[in-house]
Amino acid sequence: MNGDGPLAGLVVVDMGQLLAAPEAAMLLADFGATVIKVEPPTVGDISRKSGWEVNGTSVWWRWLGRNKYAVTINIKDPRGQKLVRRLIDGADVLIENMRPGKLEAANLAPEDLHSTNPDLVILRVTGWGQTGPYSDRACFGTQVEAMSGFAAANGQPDGPPTLPTFAIADAAAGYLGAFSVMTALHGRDKHPEKRGEVIDLSLMEAMFGLLGPQASAYSALKAMPQRIGSRSPMGAPRNIYKTRDERWLAISCTANRIAHRVFTLIGQGHLLDDPEYSTPEGRLRNVDKVDELVQAWVGARDGNDVIGQFSAAGATVAPVYTIADIEEDEHFASRKMIVDVPMENNESLRMQNVFPRFQHNPGSVKWSGRELGADNTAVFMERLGLSQQEFEEYKRDGVI
Amino acid sequence: MNGDGPLAGLVVVDMGQLLAAPEAAMLLADFGATVIKVEPPTVGDISRKSGWEVNGTSVWWRWLGRNKYAVTINIKDPRGQKLVRRLIDGADVLIENMRPGKLEAANLAPEDLHSTNPDLVILRVTGWGQTGPYSDRACFGTQVEAMSGFAAANGQPDGPPTLPTFAIADAAAGYLGAFSVMTALHGRDKHPEKRGEVIDLSLMEAMFGLLGPQASAYSALKAMPQRIGSRSPMGAPRNIYKTRDERWLAISCTANRIAHRVFTLIGQGHLLDDPEYSTPEGRLRNVDKVDELVQAWVGARDGNDVIGQFSAAGATVAPVYTIADIEEDEHFASRKMIVDVPMENNESLRMQNVFPRFQHNPGSVKWSGRELGADNTAVFMERLGLSQQEFEEYKRDGVI
């Protein structure tokens, strides 16, 4: 049960469910950590039954459970609590996402865990955080996407606030959670007198952090992000335009010189004598006119022609892709961004690769999410030394 | 020049511009790393002049530059190249986001850097990655948001694909980049024979990874995310609804039992005898009707009433917030999610705090982004030992 990769030797117990916490654990497993995923017996992780299913198991589990060892423990049973405690006592990291107080109710309070494993890093993931007036309320990604400021500034100006289709808040918390675990481990290893750590990661803060300096803009200037379709408060042109052959292209001008290239290319170079079009502030003031000029030029041409001319002019353009387009794109293929991963019955499943790529000691995908309890024997008998009799008894009583 | 926090003692040279790479470096600085930000003389980082400005400097720089030491070096000048090389030779981490080949053109190729500092972790951030047919093309967050699948599935069904107003792709790469640096450092410290690392982080892969198992759903089932407004392919009801007093509320039912609570609350409990409404699959098939029932109940009540009744019933609901609402919310205040950070002239600026929070050895915000070259003396003379004469000469010649 030892992987390779930069995190080889690191032992992680993943008691999270569904998305943010298990994704943090998955990133650690991707880079070689030994991640033992603990699920409730019989039902398993919620992600096993969440949306699109392949052979009766959701693609969410098959992705989030990859590279992990799957065991079952009923942590409501005192024997289950002792069993998971033995796993945690031998681990570097515990990841959990129960509502505040539930870990404590299972006799697994952080201070208790630190009494026998003082070096343990505990990542606690919740919607609201461990403290504060809302901490007892249920909170999932949707609520975070609504309250962080994202939805209010997502969508068309004449339409409603719009939630994302993708689970952005959870995934952001997964990335930030994995970073915070590695940061706490570094602190522990470099400053051993500091020992273990308890990390209070809220989906709300992970998402709010992702959205940039809106608090600064608002408090100093009373400026705030608005629902402006595909435009951006940082520059113009930046939008999605429709070509003659009905393709959607995204064009943006992060740097002023790129905007100048675009104006020259679309035959409007004469406007660059006017600060209303030659400066970022001027173009933002005249964004309707700017978009009209770009759309008129793009709309008179086919997509490949526009992409070719923009690229030759050193201007940034990209087509709007679906996953079907991605699967056919030569760059995605060349980078092996999607790989075939072994599943049960000698089948395989395509899923995203390990990101980012390390030149010398990279991560890898070894297997997709396993069947419920697939590693009970290896973990409980071989690793923890449970006897055959105990194992059978625990199984019979629903402890595992 | 030594911070506290779990990353105290870690030295990072940040040669990135604008967003993803500097955000990764900012996360390291937040937790105590000594981050030396290298900017081109005179013009500085692009983020200093990007959108909303306070006292003539953008809020982006004030946020991304926080906790960092600001120095200027012209890396097109051979003396500048030698100077930055001396900084890098004394660092643990180099972060850069030049187009592929540009670092090499500045005589700073990874293999050269490793020849004098074999333990160096080099994070290279680009739009497309260091390899592949598109790697020479310009690519910013907008293009990534278009090609990763995000825009195609964001927005209303009868509207166009929609880009996010916030710079999601860059910020996601910032989170993932910070994680990957800490992971490579762990590998270096635990397996010293492996030494330093070169990390190839593309915005495209950071964003594609954020979007979940779309590749699995598509390859196995030909299913793909669609533009469905605020709905979700994972369950119903999940949408934004308008109250009688014209507030927008986000309601979601990640778990089936929560959907049952909602149906009972809105007086539709009798429908739960019908699998078309009692199961997640059934409700997704009847999502128009489900949304109609929820909207009718919500639309007949004021927002506070709906929030109160939903919360009491154990159902998840949240208002759509702007940053103005966030600044007035007691939970955000209680968690100190926004803090006052020192700026020049004894002024201060509100910005998001360090996330997540560590119980024993936390990060902190000590200062906001400094003036261009503010730390040239401290870094070049005190740290690198440049003489007064060299310093003046370099300044005169635009090397620093």
PDB file of N, CA and C in Angstrom, chain A residues 296-324:
ATOM      1  N   ALA A 296     -19.742  42.727 -35.977  1.00  0.00           N
ATOM      2  CA  ALA A 296     -19.986  42.921 -37.413  1.00  0.00           C
ATOM      3  C   ALA A 296     -18.897  42.233 -38.240  1.00  0.00           C
ATOM      4  N   TRP A 297     -17.653  42.363 -37.789  1.00  0.00           N
ATOM      5  CA  TRP A 297     -16.538  41.757 -38.539  1.00  0.00           C
ATOM      6  C   TRP A 297     -16.558  40.234 -38.397  1.00  0.00           C
ATOM      7  N   VAL A 298     -16.732  39.755 -37.162  1.00  0.00           N
ATOM      8  CA  VAL A 298     -16.753  38.307 -36.915  1.00  0.00           C
ATOM      9  C   VAL A 298     -17.948  37.663 -37.622  1.00  0.00           C
ATOM     10  N   GLY A 299     -19.103  38.339 -37.552  1.00  0.00           N
ATOM     11  CA  GLY A 299     -20.330  37.770 -38.105  1.00  0.00           C
ATOM     12  C   GLY A 299     -20.317  37.659 -39.620  1.00  0.00           C
ATOM     13  N   ALA A 300     -19.395  38.351 -40.263  1.00  0.00           N
ATOM     14  CA  ALA A 300     -19.297  38.300 -41.719  1.00  0.00           C
ATOM     15  C   ALA A 300     -18.318  37.229 -42.187  1.00  0.00           C
ATOM     16  N   ARG A 301     -17.764  36.475 -41.240  1.00  0.00           N
ATOM     17  CA  ARG A 301     -16.732  35.485 -41.588  1.00  0.00           C
ATOM     18  C   ARG A 301     -17.000  34.140 -40.913  1.00  0.00           C
ATOM     19  N   ASP A 302     -16.428  33.096 -41.468  1.00  0.00           N
ATOM     20  CA  ASP A 302     -16.537  31.782 -40.833  1.00  0.00           C
ATOM     21  C   ASP A 302     -15.526  31.663 -39.682  1.00  0.00           C
ATOM     22  N   GLY A 303     -15.825  30.764 -38.750  1.00  0.00           N
ATOM     23  CA  GLY A 303     -15.015  30.616 -37.544  1.00  0.00           C
ATOM     24  C   GLY A 303     -13.542  30.371 -37.815  1.00  0.00           C
ATOM     25  N   ASN A 304     -13.249  29.434 -38.707  1.00  0.00           N
ATOM     26  CA  ASN A 304     -11.838  29.115 -38.956  1.00  0.00           C
ATOM     27  C   ASN A 304     -11.086  30.306 -39.536  1.00  0.00           C
ATOM     28  N   ASP A 305     -11.771  31.092 -40.342  1.00  0.00           N
ATOM     29  CA  ASP A 305     -11.177  32.293 -40.921  1.00  0.00           C
ATOM     30  C   ASP A 305     -10.849  33.301 -39.803  1.00  0.00           C
ATOM     31  N   VAL A 306     -11.789  33.510 -38.900  1.00  0.00           N
ATOM     32  CA  VAL A 306     -11.581  34.460 -37.803  1.00  0.00           C
ATOM     33  C   VAL A 306     -10.415  33.999 -36.921  1.00  0.00           C
ATOM     34  N   ILE A 307     -10.435  32.722 -36.557  1.00  0.00           N
ATOM     35  CA  ILE A 307      -9.367  32.198 -35.695  1.00  0.00           C
ATOM     36  C   ILE A 307      -8.015  32.360 -36.382  1.00  0.00           C
ATOM     37  N   GLY A 308      -7.976  32.047 -37.672  1.00  0.00           N
ATOM     38  CA  GLY A 308      -6.720  32.173 -38.420  1.00  0.00           C
ATOM     39  C   GLY A 308      -6.228  33.602 -38.463  1.00  0.00           C
ATOM     40  N   GLN A 309      -7.105  34.540 -38.784  1.00  0.00           N
ATOM     41  CA  GLN A 309      -6.686  35.939 -38.900  1.00  0.00           C
ATOM     42  C   GLN A 309      -6.307  36.523 -37.528  1.00  0.00           C
ATOM     43  N   PHE A 310      -7.092  36.205 -36.495  1.00  0.00           N
ATOM     44  CA  PHE A 310      -6.750  36.702 -35.147  1.00  0.00           C
ATOM     45  C   PHE A 310      -5.399  36.150 -34.698  1.00  0.00           C
ATOM     46  N   SER A 311      -5.196  34.850 -34.884  1.00  0.00           N
ATOM     47  CA  SER A 311      -3.947  34.245 -34.419  1.00  0.00           C
ATOM     48  C   SER A 311      -2.758  34.848 -35.160  1.00  0.00           C
ATOM     49  N   ALA A 312      -2.905  35.041 -36.475  1.00  0.00           N
ATOM     50  CA  ALA A 312      -1.812  35.616 -37.262  1.00  0.00           C
ATOM     51  C   ALA A 312      -1.501  37.036 -36.799  1.00  0.00           C
ATOM     52  N   ALA A 313      -2.522  37.754 -36.305  1.00  0.00           N
ATOM     53  CA  ALA A 313      -2.328  39.135 -35.861  1.00  0.00           C
ATOM     54  C   ALA A 313      -1.864  39.218 -34.402  1.00  0.00           C
ATOM     55  N   GLY A 314      -1.674  38.072 -33.762  1.00  0.00           N
ATOM     56  CA  GLY A 314      -1.247  38.078 -32.357  1.00  0.00           C
ATOM     57  C   GLY A 314      -2.348  38.525 -31.406  1.00  0.00           C
ATOM     58  N   ALA A 315      -3.591  38.282 -31.807  1.00  0.00           N
ATOM     59  CA  ALA A 315      -4.732  38.608 -30.935  1.00  0.00           C
ATOM     60  C   ALA A 315      -5.315  37.304 -30.381  1.00  0.00           C
ATOM     61  N   THR A 316      -5.905  37.369 -29.201  1.00  0.00           N
ATOM     62  CA  THR A 316      -6.329  36.140 -28.535  1.00  0.00           C
ATOM     63  C   THR A 316      -7.781  35.823 -28.870  1.00  0.00           C
ATOM     64  N   VAL A 317      -7.994  34.597 -29.306  1.00  0.00           N
ATOM     65  CA  VAL A 317      -9.330  34.127 -29.656  1.00  0.00           C
ATOM     66  C   VAL A 317      -9.397  32.642 -29.347  1.00  0.00           C
ATOM     67  N   ALA A 318     -10.585  32.162 -28.995  1.00  0.00           N
ATOM     68  CA  ALA A 318     -10.758  30.726 -28.782  1.00  0.00           C
ATOM     69  C   ALA A 318     -12.213  30.362 -29.027  1.00  0.00           C
ATOM     70  N   PRO A 319     -12.453  29.178 -29.604  1.00  0.00           N
ATOM     71  CA  PRO A 319     -13.834  28.727 -29.782  1.00  0.00           C
ATOM     72  C   PRO A 319     -14.428  28.247 -28.465  1.00  0.00           C
ATOM     73  N   VAL A 320     -15.740  28.395 -28.337  1.00  0.00           N
ATOM     74  CA  VAL A 320     -16.440  27.791 -27.200  1.00  0.00           C
ATOM     75  C   VAL A 320     -16.542  26.296 -27.464  1.00  0.00           C
ATOM     76  N   TYR A 321     -16.003  25.508 -26.548  1.00  0.00           N
ATOM     77  CA  TYR A 321     -15.937  24.057 -26.707  1.00  0.00           C
ATOM     78  C   TYR A 321     -16.896  23.369 -25.741  1.00  0.00           C
ATOM     79  N   THR A 322     -17.413  22.220 -26.185  1.00  0.00           N
ATOM     80  CA  THR A 322     -18.006  21.258 -25.255  1.00  0.00           C
ATOM     81  C   THR A 322     -17.009  20.127 -25.084  1.00  0.00           C
ATOM     82  N   ILE A 323     -17.329  19.189 -24.194  1.00  0.00           N
ATOM     83  CA  ILE A 323     -16.437  18.054 -23.990  1.00  0.00           C
ATOM     84  C   ILE A 323     -16.293  17.232 -25.293  1.00  0.00           C
ATOM     85  N   ALA A 324     -17.321  17.271 -26.138  1.00  0.00           N
ATOM     86  CA  ALA A 324     -17.217  16.567 -27.423  1.00  0.00           C
ATOM     87  C   ALA A 324     -16.120  17.196 -28.285  1.00  0.00           C
TER      88      ALA A 324
END
